[in-house]
mmCIF file with all atom_site columns, C-alpha atoms in Angstrom:
data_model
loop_
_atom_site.group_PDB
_atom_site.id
_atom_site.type_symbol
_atom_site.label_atom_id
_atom_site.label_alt_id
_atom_site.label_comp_id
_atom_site.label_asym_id
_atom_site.label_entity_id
_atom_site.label_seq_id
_atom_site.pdbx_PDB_ins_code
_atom_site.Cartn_x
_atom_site.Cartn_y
_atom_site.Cartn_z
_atom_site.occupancy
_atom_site.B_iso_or_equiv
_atom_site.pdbx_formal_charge
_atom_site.auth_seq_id
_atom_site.auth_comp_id
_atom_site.auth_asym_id
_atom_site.auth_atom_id
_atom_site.pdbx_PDB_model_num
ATOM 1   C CA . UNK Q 1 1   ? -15.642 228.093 165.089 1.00 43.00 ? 1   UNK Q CA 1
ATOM 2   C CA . UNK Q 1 2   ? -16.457 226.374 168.530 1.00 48.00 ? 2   UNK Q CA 1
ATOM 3   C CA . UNK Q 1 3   ? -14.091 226.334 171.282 1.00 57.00 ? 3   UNK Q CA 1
ATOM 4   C CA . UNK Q 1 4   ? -13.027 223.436 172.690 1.00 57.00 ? 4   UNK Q CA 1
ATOM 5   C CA . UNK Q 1 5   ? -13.074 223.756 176.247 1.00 59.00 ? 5   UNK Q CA 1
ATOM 6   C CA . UNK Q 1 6   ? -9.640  224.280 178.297 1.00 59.00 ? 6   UNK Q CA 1
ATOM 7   C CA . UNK Q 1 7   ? -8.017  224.869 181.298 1.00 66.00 ? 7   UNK Q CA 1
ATOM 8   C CA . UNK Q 1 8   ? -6.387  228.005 181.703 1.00 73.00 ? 8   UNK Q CA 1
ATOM 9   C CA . UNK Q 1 9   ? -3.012  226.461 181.028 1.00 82.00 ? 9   UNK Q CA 1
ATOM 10  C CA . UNK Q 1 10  ? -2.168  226.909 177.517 1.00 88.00 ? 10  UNK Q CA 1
ATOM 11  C CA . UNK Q 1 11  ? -2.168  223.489 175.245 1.00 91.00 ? 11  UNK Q CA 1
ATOM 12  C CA . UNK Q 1 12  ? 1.049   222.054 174.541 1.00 93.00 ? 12  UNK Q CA 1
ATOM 13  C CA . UNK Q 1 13  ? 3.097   222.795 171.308 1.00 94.00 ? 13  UNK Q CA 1
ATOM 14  C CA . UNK Q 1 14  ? 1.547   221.009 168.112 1.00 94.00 ? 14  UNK Q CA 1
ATOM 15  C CA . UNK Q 1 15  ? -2.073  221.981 169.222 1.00 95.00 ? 15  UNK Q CA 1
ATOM 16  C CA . UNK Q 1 16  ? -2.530  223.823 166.122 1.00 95.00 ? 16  UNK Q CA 1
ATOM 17  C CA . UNK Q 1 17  ? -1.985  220.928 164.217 1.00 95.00 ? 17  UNK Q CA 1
ATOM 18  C CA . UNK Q 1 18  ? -5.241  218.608 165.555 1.00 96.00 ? 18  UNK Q CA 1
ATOM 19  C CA . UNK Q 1 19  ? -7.287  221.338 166.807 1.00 95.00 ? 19  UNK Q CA 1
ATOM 20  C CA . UNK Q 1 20  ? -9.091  221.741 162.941 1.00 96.00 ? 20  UNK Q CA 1
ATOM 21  C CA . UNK Q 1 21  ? -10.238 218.075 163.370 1.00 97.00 ? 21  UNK Q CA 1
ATOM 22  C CA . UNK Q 1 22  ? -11.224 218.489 166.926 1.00 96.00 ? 22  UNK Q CA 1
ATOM 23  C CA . UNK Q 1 23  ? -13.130 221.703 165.992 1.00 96.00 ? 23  UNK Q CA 1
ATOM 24  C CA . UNK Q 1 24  ? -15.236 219.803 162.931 1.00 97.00 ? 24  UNK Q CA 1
ATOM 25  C CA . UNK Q 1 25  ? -16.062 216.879 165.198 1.00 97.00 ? 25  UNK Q CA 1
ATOM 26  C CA . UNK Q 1 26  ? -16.911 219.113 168.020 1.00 96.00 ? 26  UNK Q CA 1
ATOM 27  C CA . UNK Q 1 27  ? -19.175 220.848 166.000 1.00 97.00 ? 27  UNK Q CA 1
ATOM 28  C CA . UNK Q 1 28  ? -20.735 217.263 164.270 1.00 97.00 ? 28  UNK Q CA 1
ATOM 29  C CA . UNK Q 1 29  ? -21.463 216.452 167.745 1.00 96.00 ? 29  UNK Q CA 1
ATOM 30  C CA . UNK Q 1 30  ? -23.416 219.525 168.195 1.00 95.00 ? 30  UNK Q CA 1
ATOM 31  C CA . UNK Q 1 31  ? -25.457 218.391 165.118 1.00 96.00 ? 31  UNK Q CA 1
ATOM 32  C CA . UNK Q 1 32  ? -25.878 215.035 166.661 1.00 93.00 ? 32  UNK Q CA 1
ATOM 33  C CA . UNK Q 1 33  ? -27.103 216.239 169.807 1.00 92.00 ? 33  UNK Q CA 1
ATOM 34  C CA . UNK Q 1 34  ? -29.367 218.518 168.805 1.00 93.00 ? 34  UNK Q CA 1
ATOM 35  C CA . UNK Q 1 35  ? -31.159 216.336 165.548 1.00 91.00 ? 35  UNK Q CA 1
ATOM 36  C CA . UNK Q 1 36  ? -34.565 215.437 166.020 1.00 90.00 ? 36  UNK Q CA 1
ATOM 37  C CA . UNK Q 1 37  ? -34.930 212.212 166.791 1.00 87.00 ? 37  UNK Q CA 1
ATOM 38  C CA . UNK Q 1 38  ? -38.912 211.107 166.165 1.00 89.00 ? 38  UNK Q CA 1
ATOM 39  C CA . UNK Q 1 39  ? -39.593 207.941 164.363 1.00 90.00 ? 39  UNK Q CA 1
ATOM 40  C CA . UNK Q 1 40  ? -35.970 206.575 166.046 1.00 88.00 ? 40  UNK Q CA 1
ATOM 41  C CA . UNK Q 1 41  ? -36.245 204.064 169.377 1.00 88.00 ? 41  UNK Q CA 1
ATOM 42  C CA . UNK Q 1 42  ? -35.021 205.674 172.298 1.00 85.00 ? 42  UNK Q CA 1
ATOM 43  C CA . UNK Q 1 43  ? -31.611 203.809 172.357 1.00 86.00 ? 43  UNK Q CA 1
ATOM 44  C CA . UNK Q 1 44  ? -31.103 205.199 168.561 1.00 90.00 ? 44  UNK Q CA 1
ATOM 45  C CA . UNK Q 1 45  ? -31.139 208.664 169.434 1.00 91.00 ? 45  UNK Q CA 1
ATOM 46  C CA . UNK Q 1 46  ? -27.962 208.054 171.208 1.00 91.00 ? 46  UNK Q CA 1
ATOM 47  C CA . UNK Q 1 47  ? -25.993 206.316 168.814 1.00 93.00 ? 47  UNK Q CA 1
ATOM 48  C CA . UNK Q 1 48  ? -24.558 209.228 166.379 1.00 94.00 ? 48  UNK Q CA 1
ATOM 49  C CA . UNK Q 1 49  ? -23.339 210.364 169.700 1.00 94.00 ? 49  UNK Q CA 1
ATOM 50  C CA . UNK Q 1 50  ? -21.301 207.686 170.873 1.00 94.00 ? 50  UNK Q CA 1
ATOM 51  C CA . UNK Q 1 51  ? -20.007 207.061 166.827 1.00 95.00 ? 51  UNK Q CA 1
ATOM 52  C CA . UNK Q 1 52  ? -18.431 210.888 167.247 1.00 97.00 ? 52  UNK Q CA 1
ATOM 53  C CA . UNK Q 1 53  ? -17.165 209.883 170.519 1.00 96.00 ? 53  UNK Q CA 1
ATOM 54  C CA . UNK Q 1 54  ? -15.446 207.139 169.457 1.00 96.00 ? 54  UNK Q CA 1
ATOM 55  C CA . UNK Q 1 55  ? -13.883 208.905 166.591 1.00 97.00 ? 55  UNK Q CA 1
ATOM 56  C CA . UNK Q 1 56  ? -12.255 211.746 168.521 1.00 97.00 ? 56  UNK Q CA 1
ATOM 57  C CA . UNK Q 1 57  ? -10.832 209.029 170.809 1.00 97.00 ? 57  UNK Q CA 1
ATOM 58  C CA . UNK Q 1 58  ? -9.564  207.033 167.474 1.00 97.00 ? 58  UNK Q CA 1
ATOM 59  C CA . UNK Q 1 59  ? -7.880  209.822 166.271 1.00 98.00 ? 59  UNK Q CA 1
ATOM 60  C CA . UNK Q 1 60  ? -5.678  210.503 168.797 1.00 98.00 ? 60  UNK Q CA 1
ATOM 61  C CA . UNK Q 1 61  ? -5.151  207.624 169.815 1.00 98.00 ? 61  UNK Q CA 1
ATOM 62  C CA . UNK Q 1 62  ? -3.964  207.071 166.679 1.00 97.00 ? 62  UNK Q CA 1
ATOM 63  C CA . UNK Q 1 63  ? -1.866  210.003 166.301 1.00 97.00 ? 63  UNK Q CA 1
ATOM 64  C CA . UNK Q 1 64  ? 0.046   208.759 169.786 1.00 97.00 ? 64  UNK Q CA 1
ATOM 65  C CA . UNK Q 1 65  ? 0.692   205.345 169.064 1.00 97.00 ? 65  UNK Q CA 1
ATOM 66  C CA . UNK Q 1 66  ? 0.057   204.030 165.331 1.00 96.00 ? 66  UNK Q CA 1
ATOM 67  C CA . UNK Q 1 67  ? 1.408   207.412 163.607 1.00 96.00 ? 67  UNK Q CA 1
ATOM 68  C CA . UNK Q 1 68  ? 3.782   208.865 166.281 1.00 96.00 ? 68  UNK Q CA 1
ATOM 69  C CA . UNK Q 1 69  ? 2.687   212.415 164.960 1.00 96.00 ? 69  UNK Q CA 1
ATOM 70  C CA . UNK Q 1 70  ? 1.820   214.030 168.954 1.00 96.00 ? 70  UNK Q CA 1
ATOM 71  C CA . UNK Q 1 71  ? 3.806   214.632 171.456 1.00 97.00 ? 71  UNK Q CA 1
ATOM 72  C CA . UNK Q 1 72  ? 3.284   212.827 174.566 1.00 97.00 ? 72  UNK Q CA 1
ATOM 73  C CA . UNK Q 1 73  ? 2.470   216.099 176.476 1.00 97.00 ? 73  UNK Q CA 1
ATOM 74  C CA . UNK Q 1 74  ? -0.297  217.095 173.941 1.00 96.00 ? 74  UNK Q CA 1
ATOM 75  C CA . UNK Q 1 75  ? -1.837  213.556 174.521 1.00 97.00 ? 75  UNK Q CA 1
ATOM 76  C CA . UNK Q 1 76  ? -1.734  214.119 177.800 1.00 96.00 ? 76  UNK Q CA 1
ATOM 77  C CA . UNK Q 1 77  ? -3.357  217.255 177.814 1.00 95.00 ? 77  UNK Q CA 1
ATOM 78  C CA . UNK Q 1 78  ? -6.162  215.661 175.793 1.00 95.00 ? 78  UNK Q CA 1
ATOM 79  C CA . UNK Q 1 79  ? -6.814  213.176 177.756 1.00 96.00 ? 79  UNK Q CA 1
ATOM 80  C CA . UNK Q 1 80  ? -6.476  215.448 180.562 1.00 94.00 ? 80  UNK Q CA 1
ATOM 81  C CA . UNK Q 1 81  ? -8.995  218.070 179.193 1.00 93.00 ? 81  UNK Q CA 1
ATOM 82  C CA . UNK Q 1 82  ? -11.430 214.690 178.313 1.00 93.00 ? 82  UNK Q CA 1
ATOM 83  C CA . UNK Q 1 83  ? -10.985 215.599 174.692 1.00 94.00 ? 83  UNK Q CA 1
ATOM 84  C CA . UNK Q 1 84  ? -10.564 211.566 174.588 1.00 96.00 ? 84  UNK Q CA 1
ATOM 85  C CA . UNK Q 1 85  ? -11.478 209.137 176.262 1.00 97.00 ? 85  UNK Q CA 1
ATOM 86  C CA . UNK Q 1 86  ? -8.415  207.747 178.599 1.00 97.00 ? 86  UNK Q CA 1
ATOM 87  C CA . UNK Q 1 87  ? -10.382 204.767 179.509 1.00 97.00 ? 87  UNK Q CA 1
ATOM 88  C CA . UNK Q 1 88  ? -11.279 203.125 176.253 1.00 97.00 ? 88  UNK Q CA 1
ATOM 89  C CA . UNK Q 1 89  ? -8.012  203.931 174.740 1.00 97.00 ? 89  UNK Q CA 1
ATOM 90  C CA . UNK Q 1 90  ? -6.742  202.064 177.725 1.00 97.00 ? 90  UNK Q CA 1
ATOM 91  C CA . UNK Q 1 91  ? -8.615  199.367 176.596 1.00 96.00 ? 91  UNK Q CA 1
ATOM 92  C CA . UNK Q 1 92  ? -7.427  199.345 172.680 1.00 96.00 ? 92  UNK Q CA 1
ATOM 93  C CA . UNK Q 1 93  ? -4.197  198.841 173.789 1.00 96.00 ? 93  UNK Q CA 1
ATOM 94  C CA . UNK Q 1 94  ? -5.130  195.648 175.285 1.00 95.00 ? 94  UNK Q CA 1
ATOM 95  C CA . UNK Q 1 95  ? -4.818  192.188 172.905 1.00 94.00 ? 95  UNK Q CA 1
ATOM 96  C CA . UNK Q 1 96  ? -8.332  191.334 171.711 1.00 90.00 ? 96  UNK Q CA 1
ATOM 97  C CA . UNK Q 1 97  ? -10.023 194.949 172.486 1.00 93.00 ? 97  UNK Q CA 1
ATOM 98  C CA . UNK Q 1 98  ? -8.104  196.670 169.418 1.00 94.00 ? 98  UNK Q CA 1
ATOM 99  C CA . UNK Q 1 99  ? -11.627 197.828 167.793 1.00 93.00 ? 99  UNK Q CA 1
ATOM 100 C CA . UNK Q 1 100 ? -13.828 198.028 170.796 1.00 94.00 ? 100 UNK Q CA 1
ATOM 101 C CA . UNK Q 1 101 ? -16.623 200.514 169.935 1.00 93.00 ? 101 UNK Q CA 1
ATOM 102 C CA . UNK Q 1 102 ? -17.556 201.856 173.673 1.00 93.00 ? 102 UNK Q CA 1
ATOM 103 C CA . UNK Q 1 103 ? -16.902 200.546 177.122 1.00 93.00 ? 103 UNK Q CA 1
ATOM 104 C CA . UNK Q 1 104 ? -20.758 199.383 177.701 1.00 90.00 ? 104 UNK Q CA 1
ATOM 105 C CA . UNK Q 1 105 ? -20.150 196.650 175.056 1.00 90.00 ? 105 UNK Q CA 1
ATOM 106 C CA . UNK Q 1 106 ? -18.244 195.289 177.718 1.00 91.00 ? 106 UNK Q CA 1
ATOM 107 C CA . UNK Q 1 107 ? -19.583 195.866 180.992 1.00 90.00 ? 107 UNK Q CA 1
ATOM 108 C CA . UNK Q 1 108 ? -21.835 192.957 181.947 1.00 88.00 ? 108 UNK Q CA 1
ATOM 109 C CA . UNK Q 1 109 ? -23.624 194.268 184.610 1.00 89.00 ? 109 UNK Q CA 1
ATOM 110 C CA . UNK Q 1 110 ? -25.731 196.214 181.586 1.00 78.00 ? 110 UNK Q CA 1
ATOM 111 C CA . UNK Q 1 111 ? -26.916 192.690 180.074 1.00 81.00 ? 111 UNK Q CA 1
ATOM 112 C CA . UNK Q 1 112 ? -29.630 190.537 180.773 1.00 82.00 ? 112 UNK Q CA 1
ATOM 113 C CA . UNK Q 1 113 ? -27.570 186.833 181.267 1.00 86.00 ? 113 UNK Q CA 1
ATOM 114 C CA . UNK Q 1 114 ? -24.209 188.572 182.428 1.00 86.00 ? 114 UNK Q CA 1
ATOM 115 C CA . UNK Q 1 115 ? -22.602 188.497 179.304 1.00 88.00 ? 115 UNK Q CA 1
ATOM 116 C CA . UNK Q 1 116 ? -20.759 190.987 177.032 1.00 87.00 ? 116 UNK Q CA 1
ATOM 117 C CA . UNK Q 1 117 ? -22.815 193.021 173.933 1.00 89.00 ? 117 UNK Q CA 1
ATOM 118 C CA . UNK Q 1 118 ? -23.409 190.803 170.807 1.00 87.00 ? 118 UNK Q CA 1
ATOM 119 C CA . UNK Q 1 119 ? -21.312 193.071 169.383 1.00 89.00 ? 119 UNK Q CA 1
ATOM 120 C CA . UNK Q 1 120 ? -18.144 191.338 170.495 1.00 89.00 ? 120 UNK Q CA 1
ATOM 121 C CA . UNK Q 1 121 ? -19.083 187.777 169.428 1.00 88.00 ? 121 UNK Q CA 1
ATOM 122 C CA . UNK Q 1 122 ? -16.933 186.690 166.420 1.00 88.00 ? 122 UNK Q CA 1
ATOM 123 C CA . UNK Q 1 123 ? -18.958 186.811 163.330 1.00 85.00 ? 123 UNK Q CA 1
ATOM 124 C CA . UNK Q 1 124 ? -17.694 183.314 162.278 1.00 86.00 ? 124 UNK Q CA 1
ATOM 125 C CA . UNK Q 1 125 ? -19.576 182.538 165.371 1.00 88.00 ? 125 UNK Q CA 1
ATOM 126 C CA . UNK Q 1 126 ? -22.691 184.095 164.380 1.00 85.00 ? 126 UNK Q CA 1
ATOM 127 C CA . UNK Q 1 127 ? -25.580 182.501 162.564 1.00 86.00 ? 127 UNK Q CA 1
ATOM 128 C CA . UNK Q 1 128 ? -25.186 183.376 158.647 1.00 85.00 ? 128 UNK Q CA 1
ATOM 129 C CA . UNK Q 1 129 ? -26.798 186.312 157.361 1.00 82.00 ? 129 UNK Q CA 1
ATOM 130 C CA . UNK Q 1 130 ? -27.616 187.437 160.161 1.00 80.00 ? 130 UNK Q CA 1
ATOM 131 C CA . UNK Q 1 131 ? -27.326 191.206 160.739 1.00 82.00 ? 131 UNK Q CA 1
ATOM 132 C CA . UNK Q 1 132 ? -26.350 192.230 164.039 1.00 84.00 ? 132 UNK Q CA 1
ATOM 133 C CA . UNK Q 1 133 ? -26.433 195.901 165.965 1.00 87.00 ? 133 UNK Q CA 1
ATOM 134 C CA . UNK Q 1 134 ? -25.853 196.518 168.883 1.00 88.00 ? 134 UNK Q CA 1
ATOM 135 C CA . UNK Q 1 135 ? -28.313 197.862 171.074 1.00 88.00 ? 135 UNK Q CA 1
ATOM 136 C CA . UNK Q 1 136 ? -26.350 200.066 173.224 1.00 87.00 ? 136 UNK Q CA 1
ATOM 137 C CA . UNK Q 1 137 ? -23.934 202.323 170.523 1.00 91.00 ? 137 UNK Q CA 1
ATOM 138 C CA . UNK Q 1 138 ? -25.013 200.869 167.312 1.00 90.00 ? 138 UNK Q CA 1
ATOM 139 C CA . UNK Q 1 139 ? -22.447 198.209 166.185 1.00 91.00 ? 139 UNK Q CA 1
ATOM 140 C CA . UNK Q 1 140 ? -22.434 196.124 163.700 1.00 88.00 ? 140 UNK Q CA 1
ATOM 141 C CA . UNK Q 1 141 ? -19.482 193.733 165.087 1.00 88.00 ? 141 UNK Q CA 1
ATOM 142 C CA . UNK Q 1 142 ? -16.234 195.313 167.226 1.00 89.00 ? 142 UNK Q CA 1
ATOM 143 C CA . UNK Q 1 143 ? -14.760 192.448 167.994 1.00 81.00 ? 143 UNK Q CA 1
ATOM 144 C CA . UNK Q 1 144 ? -11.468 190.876 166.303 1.00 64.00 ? 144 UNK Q CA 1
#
C-alpha cells in the first residue's frame, strides 16, 4: 500500500478510519498520472487528475461538515498535510459554490472575455441539447 505523505507528527486519533479511502485514491491517482494519454487533446490528459482531486477533497469535506464523522483536529491535519484542498472546500461552503468542480472554473483571468468556465452557467440557461464540458477539468455543469 502507498504511503501518504506526513509530517513527522503522528496523525490525529480516527486516522485509521479514512486512511483506506485515502490509500485507494492515492493509488487511482497514480494510475491517472501515469496512463498514456495519445489520441486525448492536451487539456484531456489532465482531467482524470483533477476528478481524483476533487474527490479526496469531497470526502472529507464531507466527513467534517455533512456527516460529522472527523474530528476537527484530523481535518485539520488533512488540510494541513494538503491531503485536501483547504481552498476549494473554502469555497463549497460558500452559497452558490456548493458543487464547484475546481477553482479554475472560477478564476477569470484564465478566460478569453473575463468570464467564469461554461461550466458554471445554469443549464436552464443553456441552449437545449447542448452538451457542455469544460475545457479546463472536464465538467459537464457544476453550477447550482
Amino acid at each position: 500500500m502507498p504511503k501518504v505523505r506526513r509530517s513527522r507528527k503522528p496523525p490525529p486519533e480516527g486516522w485509521e478510519l479514512i486512511e483506506p479511502t485515502l490509500d485507494e485514491l492515492e493509488q487511482k491517482m497514480r494510475e491517472a498520472e501515469s496512463e498514456p494519454h495519445e489520441g486525448k487533446r492536451k487539456v484531456e490528459s489532465l482531467w482524470p487528475v483533477f476528478r481524483i482531486h476533487h474527490q479526496k477533497s469531497r470526502y472529507i469535506y464531507d466527513l467534517y461538515y455533512r456527516r460529522k464523522a472527523i474530528s476537527k483536529e484530523l481535518y485539520e491535519f488533512c488540510l494541513k498535510e494538503s491531503i485536501a484542498d483547504a481552498n476549494l472546500i473554502a469555497k463549497w461552503k460558500k452559497q452558490g459554490y456548493e458543487n464547484l468542480c475546481c477553482l479554475r472554473c472560477i478564476q477569470t483571468r484564465d478566460t478569453n472575455f473575463g468570464t467564469s468556465c461554461i461550466c458554471r452557467v445554469p443549464k436552464a440557461k443553456l441552449e437545449e441539447g447542448r452538451i457542455v464540458e469544460c475545457i479546463h477539468c472536464g465538467c459537464r455543469g457544476c453550477s447550482g
